[in-house]
Amino acid sequence: MASQPTAGPGEIDLDQVDLTDPQTFLNRELPPMWRRFRELSPVHWHPTEGLMPGFWVLSRYRDVMAVYRDNRAFTSEKGNVLTTLLQGGDSASGKMLAVTDGVRHREIRNLLLKAFAPRVLEPVVDAVRRRTEGLVRAAVERGSCDFAQDVAEHIPMATIADLLGVPESDRGYLLTLTKQALSAEEAGQSVEESLIARNELLLYFADLAEDRREEPTEDVISALATATIDGEPLTEEEIVFNCYSLILGGDETSRLSMICGMRELIEHPVQWKRLRAGDVAVESAVEEVLRWVTPAMHFGRRAVVDTEIGGQHIKAGDIVTMWNTAANYDDEVFAEPEVFDLGRTPNKHVSFGYGPHFCLGAYLGRAEIHAMLTALRTMVTEAELTGPGRPIHSNFLHGYSSLPVSLTPDQAGLARSRMA
Ligand code: HEM
């Protein structure tokens, strides 16, 4: 086991950092904390209290990438985020893409990849642009809004619901369940409440899949409900868990990227001016927002064989966590990582993971942030925070559930948008 460094006065004592506690991510300046991890203990052993196992914490880009790449030595089937890994597994293991490995993972992923090909997504992306432009326009016309609740909340969920074929009337209900299932927005939401929400989502999709099996339409639920692999249909659980995984993966990460993107543009007026003036491409701005924000802070795996990471022995069965939020600020890979630079190229961030489980919705996630940045730079001259914003309470997701802002209109851009 690695011997842990001791902290000098005013320095962060890495042994005192509790990465299982959401509060840690609210109380601390994260880049300096992760810099210290990378420098002093890049493959760090994190103990836990009680009966739960400890886990390895990876903060260097190269180590994080090595584990993402290798799904033979490291499995996702015992969970892929700390909560499930520490509980000993994920009930969707072997059925839901993100927590399935091997042949079955490839088969289901190939099936879903067809539904996520850029060509197939074109109409969905068009709808994203129209919806985003409309929401930003309405906010600009009002002059102020809660960017989280009035704009960002209505984009990814509607998009993934379009893709899945979820009826309009059910969308508000699903958004509430999604929030409860994945992140406890307010401190104090219990684990039981999250589990109840998750079960309700699964039941909802079971009903919808049943309907679509009888009367298929052009949507992902119908595709899953009617697909066969080697002549065999997917099991009910595979269908339901994969619908669930799309709606969870597709909603909150994109939403938080947009909200934080807005906040960072306000906090970095020089970068905002560069974006407005067209001095940087929207595409590179999207990538920098993703790197800087890193909405999904970590993922994890279990080692299936004895192995080694960065010179550290890892035993079969050990939990290994990859901190994207640290890897994305590693100065071995990113020049001046603590500078927000919308023109940064290259920008090989790991916000979408890497390797066999690389995010299935990356194209869609990028398109959503692109639409938001485009709408803002066209219709807004200046934006300001009008309140502190409400950070979410999570050791997995990073972002805000509320972000009050004022928006000063670009009258010419607004007029063009109204006419379009
Ligand atoms: C996987 C991040 C948007 C669906 C992943 C992974 C990451 C990630 C890091 C890898 C997980 C692992 O290795 O264990 C993000 C971020 C997004 C985003 C930051 C937005 C900015 C989306 C969207 C969808 C989606 C829009 C669907 C519509 C999925 C699915 C997987 C996945 C299904 C599992 C893929 C597999 O296991 O083969 N995502 N995601 N994500 N994501 Fe995303």
Short mmCIF file of C-alpha atoms and ligand atoms in Angstrom, two decimals:
data_model
loop_
_atom_site.label_atom_id
_atom_site.label_comp_id
_atom_site.label_asym_id
_atom_site.label_seq_id
_atom_site.Cartn_x
_atom_site.Cartn_y
_atom_site.Cartn_z
CA MET A 1 0.00 0.00 0.00
CA ALA A 2 1.26 3.52 -0.83
CA SER A 3 2.57 5.53 2.07
CA GLN A 4 0.70 8.82 2.15
CA PRO A 5 2.47 12.18 2.22
CA THR A 6 1.97 14.46 5.18
CA ALA A 7 0.76 18.03 4.77
CA GLY A 8 2.62 21.19 5.79
CA PRO A 9 0.88 24.25 7.25
CA GLY A 10 -1.81 25.62 4.91
CA GLU A 11 -1.53 22.59 2.61
CA ILE A 12 -4.26 20.12 1.86
CA ASP A 13 -3.80 16.89 3.80
CA LEU A 14 -4.79 14.30 1.23
CA ASP A 15 -5.58 11.79 3.97
CA GLN A 16 -8.28 14.15 5.23
CA VAL A 17 -10.00 14.51 1.83
CA ASP A 18 -13.21 12.47 1.77
CA LEU A 19 -14.19 11.87 -1.85
CA THR A 20 -17.32 9.99 -0.80
CA ASP A 21 -18.73 13.16 0.77
CA PRO A 22 -20.49 15.57 -1.65
CA GLN A 23 -19.61 18.41 0.69
CA THR A 24 -15.92 18.00 -0.22
CA PHE A 25 -16.70 19.25 -3.71
CA LEU A 26 -18.46 22.35 -2.41
CA ASN A 27 -15.96 23.30 0.28
CA ARG A 28 -12.76 23.16 -1.71
CA GLU A 29 -11.05 24.80 -4.66
CA LEU A 30 -10.83 21.68 -6.79
CA PRO A 31 -7.95 22.36 -9.22
CA PRO A 32 -5.37 22.94 -6.42
CA MET A 33 -6.62 19.86 -4.58
CA TRP A 34 -6.25 17.69 -7.66
CA ARG A 35 -2.86 19.21 -8.48
CA ARG A 36 -1.70 18.07 -5.08
CA PHE A 37 -3.07 14.58 -5.66
CA ARG A 38 -1.28 14.36 -9.03
CA GLU A 39 2.00 15.62 -7.60
CA LEU A 40 2.12 13.75 -4.29
CA SER A 41 -0.06 10.69 -4.62
CA PRO A 42 -1.21 10.11 -8.19
CA VAL A 43 -2.38 6.57 -7.40
CA HIS A 44 -3.88 7.26 -4.02
CA TRP A 45 -5.44 4.80 -1.57
CA HIS A 46 -8.66 6.24 -0.12
CA PRO A 47 -9.91 4.39 2.96
CA THR A 48 -13.60 4.36 3.91
CA GLU A 49 -15.31 3.95 7.22
CA GLY A 50 -17.25 0.93 8.47
CA LEU A 51 -17.72 -2.11 6.28
CA MET A 52 -17.26 -0.38 2.96
CA PRO A 53 -14.07 -1.11 1.04
CA GLY A 54 -11.45 1.56 0.33
CA PHE A 55 -10.65 2.54 -3.25
CA TRP A 56 -7.88 3.84 -5.51
CA VAL A 57 -8.03 7.43 -6.72
CA LEU A 58 -6.43 8.21 -10.09
CA SER A 59 -5.78 11.85 -10.90
CA ARG A 60 -3.22 11.72 -13.73
CA TYR A 61 -4.44 11.79 -17.32
CA ARG A 62 -2.29 8.84 -18.41
CA ASP A 63 -3.50 6.56 -15.59
CA VAL A 64 -7.14 7.53 -16.09
CA MET A 65 -6.85 6.79 -19.83
CA ALA A 66 -5.09 3.47 -19.19
CA VAL A 67 -8.00 2.21 -17.08
CA TYR A 68 -10.71 3.50 -19.46
CA ARG A 69 -8.91 1.72 -22.29
CA ASP A 70 -8.62 -1.66 -20.60
CA ASN A 71 -11.95 -3.40 -20.01
CA ARG A 72 -10.25 -6.78 -19.62
CA ALA A 73 -8.27 -5.94 -16.48
CA PHE A 74 -10.96 -3.53 -15.21
CA THR A 75 -14.66 -4.30 -15.33
CA SER A 76 -17.69 -2.00 -15.21
CA GLU A 77 -19.94 -4.90 -14.24
CA LYS A 78 -19.53 -4.29 -10.49
CA GLY A 79 -20.61 -0.67 -10.93
CA ASN A 80 -19.07 2.33 -12.69
CA VAL A 81 -19.53 5.13 -10.14
CA LEU A 82 -18.44 5.25 -6.52
CA THR A 83 -21.91 4.83 -5.04
CA THR A 84 -22.58 1.50 -6.73
CA LEU A 85 -18.97 0.28 -6.52
CA LEU A 86 -18.96 0.81 -2.75
CA GLN A 87 -22.33 -0.89 -2.39
CA GLY A 88 -20.82 -3.94 -4.09
CA GLY A 89 -22.51 -3.74 -7.49
CA ASP A 90 -25.18 -2.33 -9.77
CA SER A 91 -28.53 -4.08 -10.16
CA ALA A 92 -28.40 -3.27 -13.90
CA SER A 93 -25.08 -5.09 -14.30
CA GLY A 94 -24.93 -7.24 -17.45
CA LYS A 95 -28.07 -5.56 -18.83
CA MET A 96 -27.38 -1.82 -19.06
CA LEU A 97 -24.67 -0.75 -21.49
CA ALA A 98 -22.57 1.29 -19.07
CA VAL A 99 -22.32 -1.62 -16.60
CA THR A 100 -21.94 -4.47 -19.10
CA ASP A 101 -18.69 -5.71 -20.61
CA GLY A 102 -17.56 -8.23 -23.22
CA VAL A 103 -19.61 -9.59 -26.11
CA ARG A 104 -23.01 -8.49 -24.80
CA HIS A 105 -21.75 -4.92 -24.36
CA ARG A 106 -20.57 -4.83 -27.97
CA GLU A 107 -23.83 -6.28 -29.27
CA ILE A 108 -26.09 -3.83 -27.45
CA ARG A 109 -23.76 -0.91 -28.14
CA ASN A 110 -23.75 -1.66 -31.87
CA LEU A 111 -27.52 -1.73 -31.85
CA LEU A 112 -27.71 1.63 -30.11
CA LEU A 113 -24.90 3.15 -32.20
CA LYS A 114 -27.17 2.93 -35.22
CA ALA A 115 -29.72 5.11 -33.45
CA PHE A 116 -26.96 7.56 -32.46
CA ALA A 117 -25.20 7.93 -35.81
CA PRO A 118 -24.76 11.63 -36.71
CA ARG A 119 -26.84 11.14 -39.89
CA VAL A 120 -29.77 9.65 -37.96
CA LEU A 121 -29.48 12.37 -35.32
CA GLU A 122 -29.67 15.22 -37.84
CA PRO A 123 -33.41 15.97 -37.29
CA VAL A 124 -32.93 15.66 -33.51
CA VAL A 125 -30.04 18.14 -33.67
CA ASP A 126 -32.15 20.53 -35.78
CA ALA A 127 -34.83 20.40 -33.10
CA VAL A 128 -32.14 21.08 -30.46
CA ARG A 129 -31.07 24.24 -32.33
CA ARG A 130 -34.62 25.51 -32.72
CA ARG A 131 -35.57 24.75 -29.13
CA THR A 132 -32.41 26.30 -27.69
CA GLU A 133 -32.72 29.42 -29.80
CA GLY A 134 -36.35 29.83 -28.77
CA LEU A 135 -35.58 29.44 -25.06
CA VAL A 136 -32.60 31.81 -25.13
CA ARG A 137 -34.61 34.33 -27.17
CA ALA A 138 -37.46 34.27 -24.63
CA ALA A 139 -34.96 34.74 -21.78
CA VAL A 140 -33.25 37.65 -23.54
CA GLU A 141 -36.60 39.31 -24.22
CA ARG A 142 -37.44 39.10 -20.52
CA GLY A 143 -33.98 40.50 -19.66
CA SER A 144 -33.34 38.07 -16.83
CA CYS A 145 -33.93 34.42 -16.02
CA ASP A 146 -32.83 31.47 -13.99
CA PHE A 147 -30.60 30.00 -16.67
CA ALA A 148 -30.80 26.53 -15.10
CA GLN A 149 -34.55 26.37 -14.70
CA ASP A 150 -35.80 28.55 -17.55
CA VAL A 151 -33.36 27.54 -20.30
CA ALA A 152 -31.06 24.56 -19.70
CA GLU A 153 -33.63 22.39 -17.95
CA HIS A 154 -35.80 22.28 -21.08
CA ILE A 155 -33.20 21.24 -23.64
CA PRO A 156 -31.49 17.85 -23.00
CA MET A 157 -34.52 16.17 -21.47
CA ALA A 158 -36.70 17.20 -24.41
CA THR A 159 -34.00 16.01 -26.80
CA ILE A 160 -33.54 12.58 -25.33
CA ALA A 161 -37.29 12.26 -24.87
CA ASP A 162 -37.68 13.00 -28.64
CA LEU A 163 -35.12 10.33 -29.36
CA LEU A 164 -36.79 7.82 -27.07
CA GLY A 165 -40.31 8.72 -28.14
CA VAL A 166 -41.55 9.75 -24.69
CA PRO A 167 -44.94 11.49 -25.02
CA GLU A 168 -45.04 15.25 -24.35
CA SER A 169 -47.44 14.82 -21.43
CA ASP A 170 -45.02 12.58 -19.47
CA ARG A 171 -41.94 14.75 -19.75
CA GLY A 172 -42.32 16.89 -16.64
CA TYR A 173 -42.87 13.78 -14.53
CA LEU A 174 -39.77 12.11 -16.00
CA LEU A 175 -37.59 15.16 -15.36
CA THR A 176 -38.52 15.16 -11.68
CA LEU A 177 -37.74 11.45 -11.37
CA THR A 178 -34.46 11.83 -13.26
CA LYS A 179 -33.25 14.54 -10.90
CA GLN A 180 -34.17 12.51 -7.85
CA ALA A 181 -32.62 9.32 -9.19
CA LEU A 182 -29.21 10.68 -10.09
CA SER A 183 -28.32 13.70 -7.99
CA ALA A 184 -29.63 14.86 -4.67
CA GLU A 185 -29.93 18.53 -5.60
CA GLU A 186 -30.58 19.60 -2.07
CA ALA A 187 -28.47 18.27 0.77
CA GLY A 188 -30.55 15.83 2.74
CA GLN A 189 -32.26 13.87 -0.02
CA SER A 190 -32.10 10.27 1.08
CA VAL A 191 -30.70 7.29 -0.78
CA GLU A 192 -34.13 5.63 -0.45
CA GLU A 193 -35.80 8.51 -2.28
CA SER A 194 -33.30 8.13 -5.12
CA LEU A 195 -33.98 4.39 -5.29
CA ILE A 196 -37.74 4.89 -5.37
CA ALA A 197 -37.36 7.39 -8.22
CA ARG A 198 -35.15 4.97 -10.13
CA ASN A 199 -37.70 2.16 -9.76
CA GLU A 200 -40.51 4.41 -10.94
CA LEU A 201 -38.49 5.28 -14.04
CA LEU A 202 -37.95 1.59 -14.78
CA LEU A 203 -41.65 0.81 -14.41
CA TYR A 204 -42.50 3.69 -16.69
CA PHE A 205 -40.23 2.36 -19.44
CA ALA A 206 -41.53 -1.20 -19.04
CA ASP A 207 -45.04 0.08 -19.81
CA LEU A 208 -43.89 2.17 -22.76
CA ALA A 209 -41.82 -0.69 -24.24
CA GLU A 210 -44.84 -2.99 -24.00
CA ASP A 211 -46.93 -0.49 -25.99
CA ARG A 212 -44.21 -0.02 -28.62
CA ARG A 213 -43.65 -3.74 -29.06
CA GLU A 214 -47.28 -4.00 -30.13
CA GLU A 215 -47.27 -0.79 -32.16
CA PRO A 216 -43.71 0.23 -33.04
CA THR A 217 -42.93 3.80 -34.11
CA GLU A 218 -39.70 5.55 -35.22
CA ASP A 219 -37.95 5.89 -31.88
CA VAL A 220 -35.27 4.26 -29.74
CA ILE A 221 -37.73 2.51 -27.42
CA SER A 222 -39.35 0.85 -30.44
CA ALA A 223 -35.90 -0.04 -31.80
CA LEU A 224 -34.94 -1.71 -28.51
CA ALA A 225 -38.31 -3.34 -28.04
CA THR A 226 -38.32 -4.91 -31.51
CA ALA A 227 -34.55 -5.62 -32.00
CA THR A 228 -33.10 -9.11 -32.19
CA ILE A 229 -29.51 -10.28 -31.70
CA ASP A 230 -28.79 -13.70 -33.26
CA GLY A 231 -32.53 -14.11 -33.71
CA GLU A 232 -33.31 -13.45 -30.02
CA PRO A 233 -35.12 -10.35 -28.75
CA LEU A 234 -33.54 -8.31 -25.96
CA THR A 235 -34.83 -9.21 -22.53
CA GLU A 236 -37.36 -6.94 -20.87
CA GLU A 237 -34.67 -5.85 -18.39
CA GLU A 238 -32.18 -5.01 -21.14
CA ILE A 239 -34.77 -2.80 -22.85
CA VAL A 240 -35.86 -1.06 -19.68
CA PHE A 241 -32.38 -0.49 -18.22
CA ASN A 242 -31.04 0.87 -21.50
CA CYS A 243 -33.92 3.34 -21.83
CA TYR A 244 -33.19 4.38 -18.27
CA SER A 245 -29.48 4.78 -18.99
CA LEU A 246 -30.15 7.01 -22.01
CA ILE A 247 -32.45 9.31 -20.17
CA LEU A 248 -30.11 9.59 -17.21
CA GLY A 249 -26.93 9.89 -19.25
CA GLY A 250 -28.60 12.21 -21.74
CA ASP A 251 -30.24 14.69 -19.45
CA GLU A 252 -28.24 15.82 -16.51
CA THR A 253 -24.66 15.87 -17.84
CA SER A 254 -25.63 18.02 -20.84
CA ARG A 255 -27.82 20.28 -18.71
CA LEU A 256 -25.03 20.90 -16.20
CA SER A 257 -22.55 21.59 -19.02
CA MET A 258 -24.81 24.32 -20.38
CA ILE A 259 -25.45 25.90 -16.99
CA CYS A 260 -21.76 25.90 -16.07
CA GLY A 261 -20.89 27.08 -19.58
CA MET A 262 -23.10 30.14 -19.07
CA ARG A 263 -21.51 30.80 -15.70
CA GLU A 264 -17.97 30.50 -17.02
CA LEU A 265 -18.69 32.93 -19.87
CA ILE A 266 -19.83 35.45 -17.27
CA GLU A 267 -16.79 34.80 -15.09
CA HIS A 268 -14.41 35.16 -18.06
CA PRO A 269 -15.42 38.34 -19.94
CA VAL A 270 -12.37 38.27 -22.22
CA GLN A 271 -13.32 34.79 -23.44
CA TRP A 272 -16.93 35.90 -23.89
CA LYS A 273 -15.72 38.78 -26.09
CA ARG A 274 -13.60 36.39 -28.17
CA LEU A 275 -16.62 34.15 -28.70
CA ARG A 276 -18.88 37.07 -29.61
CA ALA A 277 -16.34 38.52 -32.02
CA GLY A 278 -15.86 35.19 -33.77
CA ASP A 279 -12.18 35.09 -32.77
CA VAL A 280 -12.65 31.50 -31.61
CA ALA A 281 -14.63 28.74 -33.26
CA VAL A 282 -17.78 27.62 -31.46
CA GLU A 283 -16.47 24.04 -31.85
CA SER A 284 -13.31 24.71 -29.84
CA ALA A 285 -15.36 26.67 -27.28
CA VAL A 286 -17.61 23.61 -26.81
CA GLU A 287 -14.59 21.42 -26.08
CA GLU A 288 -13.14 23.90 -23.59
CA VAL A 289 -16.46 24.19 -21.76
CA LEU A 290 -16.53 20.39 -21.52
CA ARG A 291 -12.94 20.22 -20.24
CA TRP A 292 -13.27 23.08 -17.78
CA VAL A 293 -16.61 21.99 -16.35
CA THR A 294 -16.15 18.20 -16.45
CA PRO A 295 -19.80 17.57 -15.54
CA ALA A 296 -19.24 13.87 -14.69
CA MET A 297 -16.40 14.21 -12.19
CA HIS A 298 -15.48 10.55 -11.90
CA PHE A 299 -16.18 7.04 -13.12
CA GLY A 300 -14.87 3.80 -11.70
CA ARG A 301 -14.11 0.14 -12.24
CA ARG A 302 -13.14 -3.00 -10.35
CA ALA A 303 -9.86 -4.77 -11.16
CA VAL A 304 -10.48 -8.38 -12.24
CA VAL A 305 -6.81 -9.43 -12.13
CA ASP A 306 -3.77 -8.37 -10.13
CA THR A 307 -2.26 -5.51 -12.09
CA GLU A 308 -0.29 -2.30 -11.84
CA ILE A 309 -1.07 1.38 -12.37
CA GLY A 310 1.67 4.01 -12.32
CA GLY A 311 4.00 1.60 -10.50
CA GLN A 312 1.41 0.82 -7.82
CA HIS A 313 0.25 -2.78 -7.31
CA ILE A 314 -3.54 -3.16 -7.69
CA LYS A 315 -5.13 -6.37 -6.39
CA ALA A 316 -7.89 -8.25 -8.19
CA GLY A 317 -11.17 -6.99 -6.69
CA ASP A 318 -9.86 -3.50 -5.86
CA ILE A 319 -12.04 -0.50 -6.74
CA VAL A 320 -10.32 2.02 -8.99
CA THR A 321 -11.80 5.49 -9.58
CA MET A 322 -10.82 7.71 -12.52
CA TRP A 323 -11.20 11.41 -11.75
CA ASN A 324 -11.95 13.11 -15.07
CA THR A 325 -12.06 16.40 -13.24
CA ALA A 326 -8.39 15.91 -12.30
CA ALA A 327 -7.18 14.38 -15.57
CA ASN A 328 -8.64 17.33 -17.51
CA TYR A 329 -6.31 19.69 -15.61
CA ASP A 330 -3.15 17.60 -15.93
CA ASP A 331 -0.31 19.82 -17.14
CA GLU A 332 1.43 16.81 -18.71
CA VAL A 333 -1.28 17.03 -21.37
CA PHE A 334 -2.85 20.50 -21.22
CA ALA A 335 -0.74 23.67 -21.48
CA GLU A 336 -1.75 26.06 -18.68
CA PRO A 337 -4.66 23.84 -17.63
CA GLU A 338 -5.97 26.32 -15.07
CA VAL A 339 -6.58 28.90 -17.80
CA PHE A 340 -10.03 28.89 -19.45
CA ASP A 341 -9.20 29.30 -23.15
CA LEU A 342 -12.04 28.90 -25.63
CA GLY A 343 -9.55 28.66 -28.49
CA ARG A 344 -7.63 25.74 -26.93
CA THR A 345 -6.44 23.21 -29.50
CA PRO A 346 -5.70 20.40 -29.22
CA ASN A 347 -8.08 19.64 -26.39
CA LYS A 348 -8.17 15.92 -25.74
CA HIS A 349 -10.26 16.08 -22.57
CA VAL A 350 -11.73 12.96 -21.00
CA SER A 351 -15.13 14.44 -20.16
CA PHE A 352 -16.81 11.76 -22.32
CA GLY A 353 -14.56 8.96 -21.03
CA TYR A 354 -12.52 6.87 -23.43
CA GLY A 355 -12.29 3.39 -24.91
CA PRO A 356 -15.04 0.76 -25.08
CA HIS A 357 -17.48 2.73 -22.90
CA PHE A 358 -16.82 6.11 -24.57
CA CYS A 359 -19.99 8.18 -24.23
CA LEU A 360 -22.64 7.10 -26.69
CA GLY A 361 -24.25 10.53 -26.62
CA ALA A 362 -21.09 12.61 -27.17
CA TYR A 363 -22.26 13.93 -30.53
CA LEU A 364 -25.61 14.95 -29.05
CA GLY A 365 -24.05 16.46 -25.92
CA ARG A 366 -21.69 18.53 -28.07
CA ALA A 367 -24.55 19.63 -30.34
CA GLU A 368 -26.52 20.86 -27.32
CA ILE A 369 -23.67 22.97 -25.97
CA HIS A 370 -22.94 24.23 -29.49
CA ALA A 371 -26.56 25.35 -29.89
CA MET A 372 -26.45 27.17 -26.58
CA LEU A 373 -23.18 29.01 -27.29
CA THR A 374 -24.41 29.96 -30.77
CA ALA A 375 -27.71 31.32 -29.44
CA LEU A 376 -25.93 33.31 -26.71
CA ARG A 377 -23.30 34.86 -28.97
CA THR A 378 -25.97 35.86 -31.50
CA MET A 379 -28.53 37.38 -29.16
CA VAL A 380 -26.68 38.57 -26.04
CA THR A 381 -24.16 41.37 -25.68
CA GLU A 382 -23.60 41.07 -21.95
CA ALA A 383 -24.58 38.67 -19.19
CA GLU A 384 -24.29 39.04 -15.44
CA LEU A 385 -24.96 36.87 -12.41
CA THR A 386 -27.81 38.29 -10.34
CA GLY A 387 -27.51 35.77 -7.51
CA PRO A 388 -25.08 33.18 -6.20
CA GLY A 389 -26.55 30.11 -7.92
CA ARG A 390 -27.29 26.83 -6.17
CA PRO A 391 -24.62 24.13 -6.57
CA ILE A 392 -25.78 20.53 -6.71
CA HIS A 393 -24.85 18.16 -3.94
CA SER A 394 -22.96 15.24 -5.45
CA ASN A 395 -19.56 13.57 -5.61
CA PHE A 396 -20.33 12.45 -9.16
CA LEU A 397 -21.88 15.41 -10.98
CA HIS A 398 -20.67 18.97 -10.98
CA GLY A 399 -22.89 21.98 -11.62
CA TYR A 400 -25.77 24.18 -10.52
CA SER A 401 -29.49 23.63 -10.18
CA SER A 402 -30.18 27.36 -10.17
CA LEU A 403 -28.29 30.20 -11.87
CA PRO A 404 -30.00 33.63 -11.88
CA VAL A 405 -28.65 35.85 -14.66
CA SER A 406 -29.46 39.07 -16.49
CA LEU A 407 -29.01 39.17 -20.26
CA THR A 408 -28.56 42.32 -22.33
CA PRO A 409 -29.94 41.85 -25.84
CA ASP A 410 -28.07 42.21 -29.09
CA GLN A 411 -31.01 43.84 -30.90
CA ALA A 412 -29.81 42.95 -34.39
CA GLY A 413 -29.20 39.30 -33.46
CA LEU A 414 -32.53 39.14 -31.69
CA ALA A 415 -34.34 40.55 -34.71
CA ARG A 416 -32.63 38.02 -37.00
CA SER A 417 -33.63 35.20 -34.71
CA ARG A 418 -37.25 36.36 -34.56
CA MET A 419 -37.43 36.33 -38.35
CA ALA A 420 -35.75 32.95 -38.81
C1 HEM B 1 -21.09 6.97 -21.20
C2 HEM B 1 -20.15 11.63 -20.08
C3 HEM B 1 -24.03 13.05 -22.69
C4 HEM B 1 -25.39 8.42 -22.98
C5 HEM B 1 -20.47 8.11 -20.74
C6 HEM B 1 -19.17 8.15 -20.10
C7 HEM B 1 -18.92 9.44 -19.78
C8 HEM B 1 -20.04 10.25 -20.23
C9 HEM B 1 -17.68 9.99 -19.08
C10 HEM B 1 -18.27 6.93 -19.84
C11 HEM B 1 -18.72 6.13 -18.62
C12 HEM B 1 -17.79 4.99 -18.28
O1 HEM B 1 -16.73 4.84 -18.88
O2 HEM B 1 -18.11 4.24 -17.33
C13 HEM B 1 -21.13 12.41 -20.69
C14 HEM B 1 -21.14 13.86 -20.70
C15 HEM B 1 -22.22 14.26 -21.45
C16 HEM B 1 -22.90 13.06 -21.89
C17 HEM B 1 -20.10 14.75 -20.02
C18 HEM B 1 -22.72 15.64 -21.82
C19 HEM B 1 -22.02 16.71 -21.85
C20 HEM B 1 -24.72 11.91 -23.03
C21 HEM B 1 -25.93 11.89 -23.81
C22 HEM B 1 -26.33 10.58 -23.87
C23 HEM B 1 -25.36 9.79 -23.15
C24 HEM B 1 -26.58 13.13 -24.44
C25 HEM B 1 -27.52 9.96 -24.52
C26 HEM B 1 -28.41 10.56 -25.18
C27 HEM B 1 -24.34 7.65 -22.54
C28 HEM B 1 -24.34 6.18 -22.53
C29 HEM B 1 -23.10 5.76 -22.03
C30 HEM B 1 -22.36 6.98 -21.72
C31 HEM B 1 -25.48 5.28 -22.98
C32 HEM B 1 -22.60 4.33 -21.84
C33 HEM B 1 -21.78 3.88 -23.03
C34 HEM B 1 -21.18 2.49 -22.87
O3 HEM B 1 -21.07 2.01 -21.75
O4 HEM B 1 -20.84 1.88 -23.90
N1 HEM B 1 -20.97 9.42 -20.82
N2 HEM B 1 -22.21 11.97 -21.39
N3 HEM B 1 -24.40 10.63 -22.65
N4 HEM B 1 -23.13 8.08 -22.04
FE1 HEM B 1 -22.63 10.02 -21.81
#
